[in-house]
Coordinates of C-alpha atoms in Angstrom, one line a residue:
X1 CA -56.7 -27.1 -59.5
X2 CA -54.1 -25.9 -57.1
X3 CA -51.3 -27.3 -59.3
X4 CA -52.7 -25.5 -62.4
X5 CA -53.8 -28.7 -64.1
X6 CA -57.2 -29.4 -65.6
X7 CA -58.9 -32.4 -64.2
X8 CA -59.5 -34.8 -67.1
X9 CA -61.5 -37.5 -65.4
X10 CA -64.1 -39.0 -67.8
X11 CA -67.1 -36.7 -67.9
X12 CA -69.4 -39.6 -68.9
X13 CA -68.2 -41.7 -66.0
X14 CA -68.5 -38.9 -63.5
X15 CA -72.0 -38.0 -64.7
X16 CA -73.2 -41.6 -64.7
X17 CA -71.8 -42.3 -61.3
X18 CA -73.2 -39.1 -59.9
X19 CA -76.7 -39.8 -61.2
X20 CA -76.7 -43.4 -60.0
X21 CA -75.5 -42.4 -56.5
X22 CA -78.2 -39.8 -56.4
X23 CA -80.8 -42.4 -57.4
X24 CA -79.5 -44.9 -54.9
X25 CA -79.7 -42.3 -52.1
X26 CA -83.2 -41.3 -53.1
X27 CA -84.4 -44.9 -53.3
X28 CA -83.0 -45.7 -50.0
X29 CA -84.6 -42.7 -48.4
X30 CA -87.9 -43.8 -50.1
X31 CA -87.7 -47.3 -48.6
X32 CA -86.9 -46.0 -45.2
X33 CA -89.7 -43.5 -45.3
X34 CA -92.3 -46.0 -46.6
X35 CA -91.3 -48.5 -43.9
X36 CA -91.4 -45.9 -41.2
X37 CA -94.8 -44.6 -42.2
X38 CA -96.3 -48.1 -42.8
X39 CA -94.9 -49.3 -39.5
X40 CA -96.3 -46.4 -37.6
X41 CA -99.7 -47.0 -39.3
X42 CA -99.8 -50.7 -38.5
X43 CA -98.8 -50.1 -34.9
X44 CA -101.5 -47.5 -34.6
X45 CA -104.0 -50.0 -35.9
X46 CA -103.0 -52.6 -33.2
X47 CA -103.3 -49.9 -30.6
X48 CA -106.7 -48.9 -31.8
X49 CA -107.8 -52.6 -31.7
X50 CA -106.6 -52.8 -28.1
X51 CA -108.5 -49.7 -27.1
X52 CA -111.7 -51.0 -28.7
X53 CA -111.4 -54.3 -26.8
X54 CA -110.7 -52.4 -23.6
X55 CA -113.8 -50.2 -24.1
X56 CA -115.9 -53.3 -24.8
X57 CA -114.5 -55.1 -21.7
X58 CA -115.2 -52.0 -19.5
X59 CA -118.8 -52.1 -20.7
X60 CA -119.1 -55.8 -19.7
X61 CA -117.5 -55.5 -16.2
X62 CA -120.2 -56.3 -13.7
X63 CA -122.2 -58.0 -16.4
X64 CA -119.9 -61.0 -17.0
X65 CA -117.8 -62.9 -14.6
X66 CA -114.1 -61.9 -14.8
X67 CA -113.1 -65.4 -16.0
X68 CA -115.7 -65.3 -18.8
X69 CA -114.7 -61.8 -19.8
X70 CA -111.0 -62.9 -19.9
X71 CA -111.9 -65.9 -22.0
X72 CA -113.8 -63.8 -24.5
X73 CA -110.9 -61.3 -24.8
X74 CA -108.2 -64.0 -25.1
X75 CA -110.2 -65.8 -27.8
X76 CA -109.3 -62.8 -30.0
X77 CA -105.5 -63.6 -29.6
X78 CA -104.8 -61.2 -26.8
X79 CA -103.1 -61.7 -23.5
X80 CA -105.5 -60.7 -20.8
X81 CA -105.1 -59.8 -17.2
X82 CA -108.0 -58.6 -15.1
X83 CA -107.4 -57.4 -11.5
X84 CA -110.6 -56.9 -9.6
X85 CA -111.1 -54.3 -6.9
X86 CA -110.7 -56.9 -4.2
X87 CA -107.3 -57.9 -5.6
X88 CA -108.3 -61.1 -7.3
X89 CA -106.5 -61.5 -10.7
X90 CA -107.5 -63.4 -13.7
X91 CA -105.1 -64.1 -16.6
X92 CA -106.0 -65.7 -20.0
X93 CA -104.5 -66.1 -23.4
X94 CA -100.8 -66.4 -24.4
X95 CA -98.1 -64.8 -22.3
X96 CA -96.2 -61.8 -23.6
X97 CA -93.2 -64.0 -24.3
X98 CA -95.3 -66.3 -26.5
X99 CA -96.7 -63.3 -28.3
X100 CA -93.1 -62.2 -29.0
X101 CA -92.3 -65.6 -30.5
X102 CA -95.6 -66.1 -32.3
X103 CA -98.4 -68.7 -31.7
X104 CA -97.4 -72.1 -30.3
X105 CA -99.9 -74.2 -32.3
X106 CA -100.8 -74.0 -36.0
X107 CA -104.2 -72.5 -35.2
X108 CA -102.7 -69.6 -33.3
X109 CA -105.4 -69.8 -30.7
X110 CA -104.6 -69.1 -27.1
X111 CA -104.8 -71.7 -24.3
X112 CA -107.6 -71.9 -21.7
X113 CA -107.9 -69.2 -19.2
X114 CA -106.0 -69.6 -16.0
X115 CA -107.4 -68.3 -12.8
X116 CA -105.1 -66.9 -10.2
X117 CA -105.3 -68.4 -6.6
X118 CA -104.2 -65.2 -5.0
X119 CA -107.7 -64.3 -4.0
X120 CA -111.2 -65.7 -4.4
X121 CA -113.1 -64.7 -7.5
X122 CA -116.5 -63.1 -7.4
X123 CA -119.0 -64.9 -9.6
X124 CA -122.4 -63.9 -10.8
X125 CA -123.5 -60.5 -11.9
X126 CA -123.3 -57.1 -10.4
X127 CA -126.0 -54.6 -9.9
X128 CA -124.2 -52.2 -12.2
X129 CA -124.2 -52.8 -15.9
X130 CA -120.7 -51.9 -17.1
X131 CA -118.1 -49.2 -16.1
X132 CA -116.0 -46.5 -17.7
X133 CA -112.3 -46.1 -18.2
X134 CA -110.7 -43.4 -16.2
X135 CA -107.1 -43.7 -17.4
X136 CA -105.1 -45.8 -19.8
X137 CA -101.5 -46.1 -20.9
X138 CA -99.7 -47.8 -23.8
X139 CA -96.4 -49.5 -23.6
X140 CA -94.5 -51.1 -26.5
X141 CA -91.6 -53.5 -25.8
X142 CA -89.8 -55.7 -28.3
X143 CA -92.7 -57.2 -30.4
X144 CA -95.6 -56.7 -27.9
X145 CA -97.9 -53.8 -27.3
X146 CA -99.6 -53.5 -23.9
X147 CA -102.6 -51.3 -23.0
X148 CA -103.4 -50.8 -19.3
X149 CA -106.8 -49.4 -18.5
X150 CA -108.1 -48.3 -15.0
X151 CA -111.9 -48.3 -14.4
X152 CA -114.0 -46.3 -12.0
X153 CA -114.7 -49.2 -9.7
X154 CA -111.0 -50.0 -9.3
X155 CA -110.9 -52.8 -11.9
X156 CA -107.7 -52.9 -13.9
X157 CA -107.7 -54.5 -17.4
X158 CA -104.3 -55.2 -19.1
X159 CA -104.4 -56.2 -22.8
X160 CA -101.3 -57.3 -24.7
X161 CA -101.1 -58.0 -28.4
X162 CA -98.1 -59.1 -30.4
X163 CA -96.6 -56.9 -33.2
X164 CA -94.6 -59.7 -34.8
X165 CA -96.9 -59.6 -37.8
X166 CA -96.1 -55.9 -38.2
X167 CA -92.4 -56.6 -38.2
X168 CA -92.7 -59.4 -40.6
X169 CA -94.7 -57.3 -43.0
X170 CA -92.2 -54.5 -42.8
X171 CA -89.4 -57.0 -43.4
X172 CA -91.1 -58.4 -46.5
X173 CA -91.9 -54.9 -47.7
X174 CA -88.2 -54.0 -47.3
X175 CA -87.0 -57.0 -49.3
X176 CA -89.6 -56.3 -52.1
X177 CA -88.7 -52.6 -52.3
X178 CA -85.0 -53.4 -52.1
X179 CA -85.2 -55.8 -55.0
X180 CA -87.3 -53.4 -57.0
X181 CA -84.8 -50.6 -56.3
X182 CA -81.9 -52.8 -57.4
X183 CA -83.7 -53.7 -60.6
X184 CA -84.6 -50.1 -61.2
X185 CA -80.9 -49.1 -60.7
X186 CA -79.8 -51.8 -63.2
X187 CA -82.2 -50.4 -65.8
X188 CA -81.2 -46.9 -64.9
X189 CA -77.5 -47.7 -65.5
X190 CA -78.2 -48.6 -69.1
X191 CA -80.6 -45.7 -69.7
X192 CA -78.3 -43.1 -68.1
X193 CA -75.3 -44.4 -70.1
X194 CA -77.2 -44.0 -73.4
X195 CA -78.6 -40.6 -72.5
X196 CA -75.3 -39.2 -71.3
X197 CA -73.5 -40.6 -74.4
X198 CA -76.1 -38.9 -76.6
X199 CA -76.0 -35.7 -74.6
X200 CA -72.2 -35.4 -74.7
X201 CA -72.1 -36.1 -78.5
X202 CA -71.5 -32.4 -79.2
X203 CA -68.3 -32.6 -77.2
X204 CA -67.1 -35.3 -79.6
X205 CA -68.0 -33.1 -82.5
X206 CA -66.0 -30.2 -80.9
X207 CA -63.0 -32.5 -80.4
X208 CA -63.2 -33.6 -84.0
X209 CA -63.5 -30.0 -85.2
X210 CA -60.5 -29.0 -83.1
X211 CA -58.4 -31.8 -84.5
X212 CA -59.4 -31.0 -88.0
X213 CA -58.4 -27.4 -87.5
X214 CA -55.1 -28.5 -86.0
X215 CA -54.6 -30.6 -89.1
X216 CA -54.9 -27.6 -91.3
X217 CA -58.5 -26.8 -91.8
X218 CA -58.2 -23.3 -90.4
X219 CA -61.6 -22.1 -91.7
X220 CA -63.7 -24.8 -90.0
X221 CA -66.0 -23.6 -87.3
X222 CA -68.7 -25.2 -85.0
X223 CA -71.4 -22.5 -85.5
X224 CA -73.8 -23.6 -82.7
X225 CA -77.5 -23.4 -83.4
X226 CA -78.1 -22.0 -80.0
X227 CA -75.8 -19.9 -77.8
X228 CA -77.9 -19.8 -74.7
X229 CA -77.0 -23.3 -73.6
X230 CA -73.9 -24.7 -71.9
X231 CA -72.7 -26.5 -75.1
X232 CA -73.7 -23.5 -77.2
X233 CA -71.7 -21.1 -75.1
X234 CA -68.6 -23.4 -75.2
X235 CA -68.9 -23.8 -78.9
X236 CA -69.3 -20.0 -79.4
X237 CA -66.3 -19.3 -77.2
X238 CA -64.3 -21.8 -79.2
X239 CA -65.3 -20.2 -82.5
X240 CA -64.4 -16.8 -81.2
X241 CA -61.1 -18.0 -79.9
X242 CA -60.3 -19.6 -83.3
X243 CA -61.3 -16.4 -85.1
X244 CA -58.9 -14.5 -82.8
X245 CA -56.1 -17.0 -83.2
X246 CA -56.6 -17.0 -87.0
X247 CA -56.7 -13.2 -87.0
X248 CA -53.6 -13.0 -84.8
X249 CA -51.8 -15.5 -87.1
X250 CA -52.7 -13.4 -90.1
X251 CA -51.5 -10.3 -88.4
X252 CA -48.3 -12.0 -87.3
X253 CA -47.6 -13.1 -90.9
X254 CA -48.5 -9.6 -92.2
X255 CA -46.3 -8.0 -89.6
X256 CA -43.4 -10.3 -90.5
X257 CA -43.8 -9.4 -94.1
X258 CA -43.9 -5.7 -93.2
X259 CA -40.8 -6.1 -91.1
X260 CA -39.0 -7.8 -94.0
X261 CA -40.1 -5.2 -96.4
X262 CA -39.1 -2.5 -94.0
X263 CA -35.6 -3.9 -93.5
X264 CA -35.3 -4.3 -97.3
X265 CA -36.4 -0.7 -97.9
X266 CA -34.3 0.6 -95.1
X267 CA -31.2 -1.2 -96.4
X268 CA -32.0 0.2 -99.8
X269 CA -32.4 3.8 -98.5
X270 CA -29.2 3.6 -96.5
X271 CA -27.3 2.1 -99.5
X272 CA -27.7 5.4 -101.4
X273 CA -26.0 7.8 -99.0
X274 CA -23.4 5.2 -98.1
X275 CA -22.6 4.7 -101.8
X276 CA -22.3 8.4 -102.2
X277 CA -19.9 8.8 -99.3
X278 CA -17.8 5.9 -100.5
X279 CA -17.7 7.4 -104.1
X280 CA -16.6 10.8 -102.7
X281 CA -14.0 9.2 -100.5
X282 CA -12.6 7.2 -103.5
X283 CA -12.4 10.3 -105.6
X284 CA -10.6 12.1 -102.8
X285 CA -8.2 9.3 -102.5
X286 CA -7.5 9.2 -106.3
X287 CA -7.2 13.0 -106.8
X288 CA -5.4 13.8 -103.6
X289 CA -5.2 17.3 -102.2
X290 CA -4.1 19.0 -105.5
X291 CA -7.7 20.0 -106.5
X292 CA -9.2 22.2 -103.8
X293 CA -12.4 23.0 -105.6
X294 CA -13.2 19.3 -106.3
X295 CA -12.3 18.4 -102.7
X296 CA -14.6 21.1 -101.4
X297 CA -17.5 19.8 -103.6
X298 CA -16.9 16.3 -102.5
X299 CA -16.8 17.3 -98.9
X300 CA -20.1 19.0 -99.2
X301 CA -21.5 15.9 -100.9
X302 CA -20.2 13.7 -98.1
X303 CA -21.7 16.0 -95.5
X304 CA -25.1 15.9 -97.3
X305 CA -25.1 12.2 -97.7
X306 CA -24.0 11.6 -94.1
X307 CA -26.8 14.0 -92.9
X308 CA -29.3 12.1 -95.0
X309 CA -28.2 8.8 -93.5
X310 CA -28.3 10.3 -90.0
X311 CA -31.8 11.6 -90.5
X312 CA -32.9 8.2 -91.8
X313 CA -31.4 6.4 -88.8
X314 CA -33.0 8.9 -86.4
X315 CA -36.4 8.3 -88.1
X316 CA -35.9 4.6 -87.8
X317 CA -35.1 4.9 -84.1
X318 CA -38.2 7.1 -83.6
X319 CA -40.4 4.4 -85.3
X320 CA -38.8 1.8 -83.0
X321 CA -39.7 3.9 -79.9
X322 CA -43.2 4.4 -81.2
X323 CA -43.6 0.6 -81.6
X324 CA -42.4 0.0 -78.0
X325 CA -44.6 2.9 -76.7
X326 CA -43.0 6.3 -76.7
X327 CA -42.9 8.3 -73.4
X328 CA -44.6 11.6 -73.7
X329 CA -43.9 14.7 -71.5
X330 CA -47.5 15.9 -71.3
X331 CA -48.6 19.1 -69.7
X332 CA -51.4 21.6 -70.2
X333 CA -50.7 23.6 -73.3
X334 CA -52.5 26.4 -75.1
X335 CA -52.5 25.2 -78.7
X336 CA -53.1 28.7 -80.1
X337 CA -49.9 30.1 -78.6
X338 CA -48.1 26.9 -79.4
X339 CA -49.2 27.0 -83.1
X340 CA -48.1 30.7 -83.4
X341 CA -44.7 29.9 -82.1
X342 CA -44.2 26.8 -84.3
X343 CA -45.4 28.7 -87.3
X344 CA -42.7 31.4 -86.8
X345 CA -40.0 28.7 -86.6
X346 CA -41.2 27.0 -89.7
X347 CA -41.2 30.3 -91.6
X348 CA -37.6 30.8 -90.7
X349 CA -36.6 27.3 -91.7
X350 CA -38.7 27.3 -94.9
X351 CA -38.5 30.9 -96.2
X352 CA -39.8 30.0 -99.6
X353 CA -43.1 28.6 -98.3
X354 CA -46.0 31.0 -97.8
X355 CA -47.3 29.8 -94.5
X356 CA -50.7 30.9 -93.2
X357 CA -52.2 30.3 -89.7
X358 CA -55.9 30.3 -88.8
X359 CA -56.7 29.9 -85.1
X360 CA -59.8 30.4 -82.9
X361 CA -60.4 33.7 -81.1
X362 CA -60.0 32.0 -77.7
X363 CA -57.4 29.8 -76.1
X364 CA -57.5 26.1 -76.7
X365 CA -56.1 24.1 -73.8
X366 CA -55.0 20.5 -74.3
X367 CA -52.9 17.9 -72.4
X368 CA -50.1 17.2 -74.9
X369 CA -46.3 16.9 -75.3
X370 CA -45.6 20.2 -77.2
X371 CA -42.2 19.0 -78.5
X372 CA -43.5 15.8 -80.0
X373 CA -46.6 17.6 -81.4
X374 CA -44.1 20.1 -83.0
X375 CA -42.4 17.1 -84.6
X376 CA -45.8 16.1 -86.1
X377 CA -46.4 19.6 -87.4
X378 CA -42.9 19.8 -88.8
X379 CA -43.2 16.5 -90.7
X380 CA -46.5 17.6 -92.2
X381 CA -45.2 21.0 -93.3
X382 CA -42.0 19.4 -94.7
X383 CA -44.1 17.0 -96.6
X384 CA -46.1 19.9 -98.0
X385 CA -43.0 21.9 -98.8
X386 CA -41.5 18.9 -100.8
X387 CA -44.8 18.5 -102.6
X388 CA -44.9 22.2 -103.7
X389 CA -41.2 22.3 -104.6
X390 CA -40.4 24.6 -101.6
X391 CA -42.3 27.6 -102.9
X392 CA -46.0 26.7 -102.4
X393 CA -48.7 27.9 -100.0
X394 CA -49.5 26.0 -96.8
X395 CA -52.4 26.7 -94.5
X396 CA -52.5 25.7 -90.8
X397 CA -56.0 25.7 -89.3
X398 CA -56.8 25.0 -85.7
X399 CA -60.4 24.4 -84.7
X400 CA -62.3 22.9 -81.7
X401 CA -65.2 20.5 -81.8
X402 CA -67.2 18.3 -79.4
X403 CA -64.6 15.6 -79.7
X404 CA -61.6 17.8 -79.2
X405 CA -59.1 19.9 -81.2
X406 CA -58.3 19.5 -84.9
X407 CA -55.2 20.8 -86.6
X408 CA -55.5 20.8 -90.4
X409 CA -52.4 21.2 -92.7
X410 CA -53.3 21.9 -96.3
X411 CA -51.1 22.8 -99.3
X412 CA -51.6 23.8 -103.0
X413 CA -49.4 21.0 -104.4
X414 CA -50.5 18.2 -106.7
X415 CA -52.3 16.3 -104.0
X416 CA -52.5 12.6 -103.3
X417 CA -54.6 10.2 -105.3
X418 CA -57.5 8.7 -103.5
X419 CA -56.1 5.2 -103.8
X420 CA -52.8 6.2 -102.1
X421 CA -54.2 8.4 -99.2
X422 CA -53.9 5.6 -96.7
X423 CA -50.8 3.9 -98.2
X424 CA -48.7 7.0 -97.6
X425 CA -48.8 6.3 -93.9
X426 CA -46.9 3.0 -94.4
X427 CA -43.2 3.0 -93.6
X428 CA -40.7 3.8 -96.3
X429 CA -43.5 4.5 -98.8
X430 CA -43.0 7.3 -101.3
X431 CA -45.2 8.1 -104.3
X432 CA -43.7 8.0 -107.7
X433 CA -43.5 11.8 -107.9
X434 CA -41.5 11.8 -104.6
X435 CA -38.9 9.3 -105.6
X436 CA -36.3 11.9 -106.2
X437 CA -33.6 11.4 -103.6
X438 CA -32.8 15.1 -103.6
X439 CA -36.1 15.8 -101.9
X440 CA -34.6 14.4 -98.7
X441 CA -37.7 12.3 -97.9
X442 CA -37.3 8.6 -97.0
X443 CA -41.0 7.8 -96.5
X444 CA -41.0 7.9 -92.6
X445 CA -42.3 11.4 -91.9
X446 CA -46.0 10.6 -92.2
X447 CA -45.8 7.2 -90.3
X448 CA -43.9 9.0 -87.4
X449 CA -46.4 11.8 -87.4
X450 CA -49.3 9.3 -87.2
X451 CA -47.5 7.3 -84.5
X452 CA -47.1 10.4 -82.3
X453 CA -50.7 11.4 -82.8
X454 CA -51.9 8.0 -81.8
X455 CA -49.7 8.0 -78.8
X456 CA -51.5 11.2 -77.7
X457 CA -54.8 9.3 -78.0
X458 CA -55.7 11.0 -81.3
X459 CA -55.3 10.3 -84.9
X460 CA -53.8 11.5 -88.2
X461 CA -55.5 10.9 -91.5
X462 CA -55.9 12.4 -94.9
X463 CA -58.7 15.0 -94.8
X464 CA -60.1 14.5 -98.2
X465 CA -60.3 17.2 -100.9
X466 CA -59.3 20.6 -99.8
X467 CA -59.9 24.2 -100.9
X468 CA -56.4 24.6 -102.3
X469 CA -56.4 21.4 -104.4
X470 CA -53.4 19.8 -102.7
X471 CA -52.9 17.4 -99.9
X472 CA -54.9 17.8 -96.7
X473 CA -54.0 16.2 -93.3
X474 CA -56.0 16.3 -90.2
X475 CA -54.5 15.8 -86.7
X476 CA -57.2 15.2 -84.1
X477 CA -56.5 15.4 -80.4
X478 CA -59.0 14.1 -77.8
X479 CA -58.5 17.2 -75.7
X480 CA -61.2 19.0 -73.7
X481 CA -60.8 22.5 -75.1
X482 CA -61.6 25.2 -72.6
X483 CA -62.2 28.9 -72.7
X484 CA -61.1 30.6 -69.5
X485 CA -63.4 33.3 -68.2
X486 CA -62.5 36.8 -69.3
X487 CA -60.1 35.5 -72.1
X488 CA -59.1 38.2 -74.5
X489 CA -60.2 37.8 -78.1
X490 CA -57.5 36.8 -80.6
X491 CA -57.0 37.5 -84.3
X492 CA -58.9 34.9 -86.2
X493 CA -56.3 34.6 -89.0
X494 CA -52.6 35.2 -89.0
X495 CA -50.9 35.6 -92.3
X496 CA -47.2 35.1 -93.1

């Protein structure tokens, strides 16, 4: 698929053709193998026959006259040539050319023996009764098989037999097996088509299910009975893909709804400071510069509302950066010193809050962005200050566990109901007790704090019921806390 396209040739056709081609190749190889083995076997039988006749003739040399011996051998359908030690030659039976073409008469018997006139023949019997074969050779040539045997007394016997019957037998066998193979392939075509159609039926079911899902039946699934087969794995993968697509669709719809709600809430939140600024500006225009006290109050109101709008815009921009993936300036930081420093800044900014800090007696090193982490801490403490009316008690506790560092922020305010402990991390969400616009909160502090914690690879969640009875938030950082050798002990608790 170099062009990136999926080949869509009929799977049934490809499977049927592949199987039939394989069967045809196998049947052809079978026919060739059978003919080769049978041909070799029949030729070997002819050769064994010639050797038996040559052995029998060798035993009769010296017992029978050469002409009589040739007649007896040729009577068995062989071409015979006997050359005696004195050079006299006797030939009997059909010639090799006749053996190639087959017998000349219907009986297939050879003609009378012909005696060569090259030398006189010796008649009568010999004192020796038979002889032995010293050497022999076999030669096959275009339908005839020739065996040449040399005897001890110098006699040479040449026997030739035709192999035309062998060729005809192999030809007939080839036609029979070819016809049977063709018939077998014809039956195989029907059988393979039926079997392949039945075997690929699950693909038709998958296609029907996919079209049904496309038509609107989003909850339909294949649910294969077995997942260890090819069809089962494909069906399972399709079900998993559909689950992921359905989940992504639901998430996209939910995200769209959240975006719409966020825009609506943001517009509502921005409307209040803008309306305040507009009302103050109208009052200034109507009253003119004659009332300095009123003008000063209105100017202060304008500054406050503008500051509130600016904070809201900054928070919205921070949320947008978190959505895109905020860049962190990470470096090795001792969380104990960092928390001491940030606590002093918070005491100066929130003088009415009684702030306590509890840290371990050894340094806690972590790879963090201290400025962004300070933003998380500031948002949590500001949230606690608003919950306690700016005069409550807040504890900051730093601890180290196997999974990293944990920073707990706890206040003695009214706390958060269990049903709302996760909802407070949604954007622009404020509980009913925090709806007062004078509190300065717009419902973005906790979502921003959680986003920064997640960007560090950690988490931010409500810590359950605390000792002070108020809200408890746990910031967890997946940092490998270390205790340098020879570190000086630190005070376990620092009070405001």
